[in-house]
Amino acid sequence: MPQGNKEKFLKIYANLPLGIRQEIILVLDDKRTMTWDAAFVEVDNDTELSKIILEKLERLQII
């Protein structure tokens, strides 16, 4: 069974060194950036913003 974007993200996040988790991975708009940690909170809580984050990360081929 293919993994969904959430599962891919969580697998990658779990294997990141702690220091990397505070680095910016995504620019949502001109004013908002997301670190791995901030993205994790959104994805873990299945927020509306998490859908946007996962879609952009997939488009950027990060997940």
PDB file of C-alpha atoms in Angstrom:
ATOM      1  CA  MET A   1       0.000   0.000   0.000  1.00  0.00           C
ATOM      2  CA  PRO A   2       1.480   3.407  -0.943  1.00  0.00           C
ATOM      3  CA  GLN A   3       2.234   5.809   1.866  1.00  0.00           C
ATOM      4  CA  GLY A   4       0.259   9.020   2.157  1.00  0.00           C
ATOM      5  CA  ASN A   5       1.963  12.371   2.469  1.00  0.00           C
ATOM      6  CA  LYS A   6       1.392  12.496   6.224  1.00  0.00           C
ATOM      7  CA  GLU A   7       3.083   9.138   6.722  1.00  0.00           C
ATOM      8  CA  LYS A   8       5.995  10.146   4.480  1.00  0.00           C
ATOM      9  CA  PHE A   9       6.426  13.392   6.396  1.00  0.00           C
ATOM     10  CA  LEU A  10       6.322  11.676   9.801  1.00  0.00           C
ATOM     11  CA  LYS A  11       8.855   9.062   8.713  1.00  0.00           C
ATOM     12  CA  ILE A  12      11.279  11.720   7.463  1.00  0.00           C
ATOM     13  CA  TYR A  13      10.724  13.890  10.555  1.00  0.00           C
ATOM     14  CA  ALA A  14      11.398  10.970  12.908  1.00  0.00           C
ATOM     15  CA  ASN A  15      14.786  10.382  11.283  1.00  0.00           C
ATOM     16  CA  LEU A  16      15.954  14.008  11.338  1.00  0.00           C
ATOM     17  CA  PRO A  17      18.659  15.092  13.770  1.00  0.00           C
ATOM     18  CA  LEU A  18      17.241  17.404  16.447  1.00  0.00           C
ATOM     19  CA  GLY A  19      19.203  20.421  15.203  1.00  0.00           C
ATOM     20  CA  ILE A  20      17.798  20.099  11.682  1.00  0.00           C
ATOM     21  CA  ARG A  21      14.215  20.174  12.949  1.00  0.00           C
ATOM     22  CA  GLN A  22      14.529  23.901  13.674  1.00  0.00           C
ATOM     23  CA  GLU A  23      15.557  24.782  10.126  1.00  0.00           C
ATOM     24  CA  ILE A  24      13.146  26.386   7.677  1.00  0.00           C
ATOM     25  CA  ILE A  25      11.806  23.964   5.076  1.00  0.00           C
ATOM     26  CA  LEU A  26       8.981  25.910   3.511  1.00  0.00           C
ATOM     27  CA  VAL A  27       7.849  29.455   2.749  1.00  0.00           C
ATOM     28  CA  LEU A  28       4.058  29.576   2.847  1.00  0.00           C
ATOM     29  CA  ASP A  29       3.698  33.169   1.745  1.00  0.00           C
ATOM     30  CA  ASP A  30       5.713  36.363   1.943  1.00  0.00           C
ATOM     31  CA  LYS A  31       5.353  36.536   5.721  1.00  0.00           C
ATOM     32  CA  ARG A  32       5.247  32.949   6.973  1.00  0.00           C
ATOM     33  CA  THR A  33       7.946  30.313   7.019  1.00  0.00           C
ATOM     34  CA  MET A  34       7.744  26.812   8.459  1.00  0.00           C
ATOM     35  CA  THR A  35      10.404  24.837  10.267  1.00  0.00           C
ATOM     36  CA  TRP A  36      10.284  21.059  10.476  1.00  0.00           C
ATOM     37  CA  ASP A  37       9.063  21.425  14.095  1.00  0.00           C
ATOM     38  CA  ALA A  38       6.266  23.859  13.211  1.00  0.00           C
ATOM     39  CA  ALA A  39       5.197  21.691  10.272  1.00  0.00           C
ATOM     40  CA  PHE A  40       5.172  18.643  12.545  1.00  0.00           C
ATOM     41  CA  VAL A  41       2.750  20.310  14.981  1.00  0.00           C
ATOM     42  CA  GLU A  42       0.376  21.171  12.136  1.00  0.00           C
ATOM     43  CA  VAL A  43       0.614  17.740  10.475  1.00  0.00           C
ATOM     44  CA  ASP A  44       0.309  15.833  13.756  1.00  0.00           C
ATOM     45  CA  ASN A  45      -2.883  17.746  14.582  1.00  0.00           C
ATOM     46  CA  ASP A  46      -4.362  17.361  11.072  1.00  0.00           C
ATOM     47  CA  THR A  47      -5.039  21.091  10.758  1.00  0.00           C
ATOM     48  CA  GLU A  48      -6.242  22.773   7.588  1.00  0.00           C
ATOM     49  CA  LEU A  49      -2.769  24.299   7.274  1.00  0.00           C
ATOM     50  CA  SER A  50      -1.235  20.807   7.338  1.00  0.00           C
ATOM     51  CA  LYS A  51      -2.926  19.993   4.025  1.00  0.00           C
ATOM     52  CA  ILE A  52      -1.254  23.007   2.417  1.00  0.00           C
ATOM     53  CA  ILE A  53       2.096  22.149   3.995  1.00  0.00           C
ATOM     54  CA  LEU A  54       2.010  18.527   2.812  1.00  0.00           C
ATOM     55  CA  GLU A  55       0.931  19.533  -0.693  1.00  0.00           C
ATOM     56  CA  LYS A  56       3.780  22.048  -1.005  1.00  0.00           C
ATOM     57  CA  LEU A  57       6.357  19.625   0.407  1.00  0.00           C
ATOM     58  CA  GLU A  58       5.255  17.004  -2.089  1.00  0.00           C
ATOM     59  CA  ARG A  59       5.453  19.499  -4.962  1.00  0.00           C
ATOM     60  CA  LEU A  60       8.972  20.424  -3.854  1.00  0.00           C
ATOM     61  CA  GLN A  61       9.812  16.686  -3.705  1.00  0.00           C
ATOM     62  CA  ILE A  62      10.822  16.923  -0.056  1.00  0.00           C
ATOM     63  CA  ILE A  63       8.378  14.135   0.791  1.00  0.00           C
TER      64      ILE A  63
END
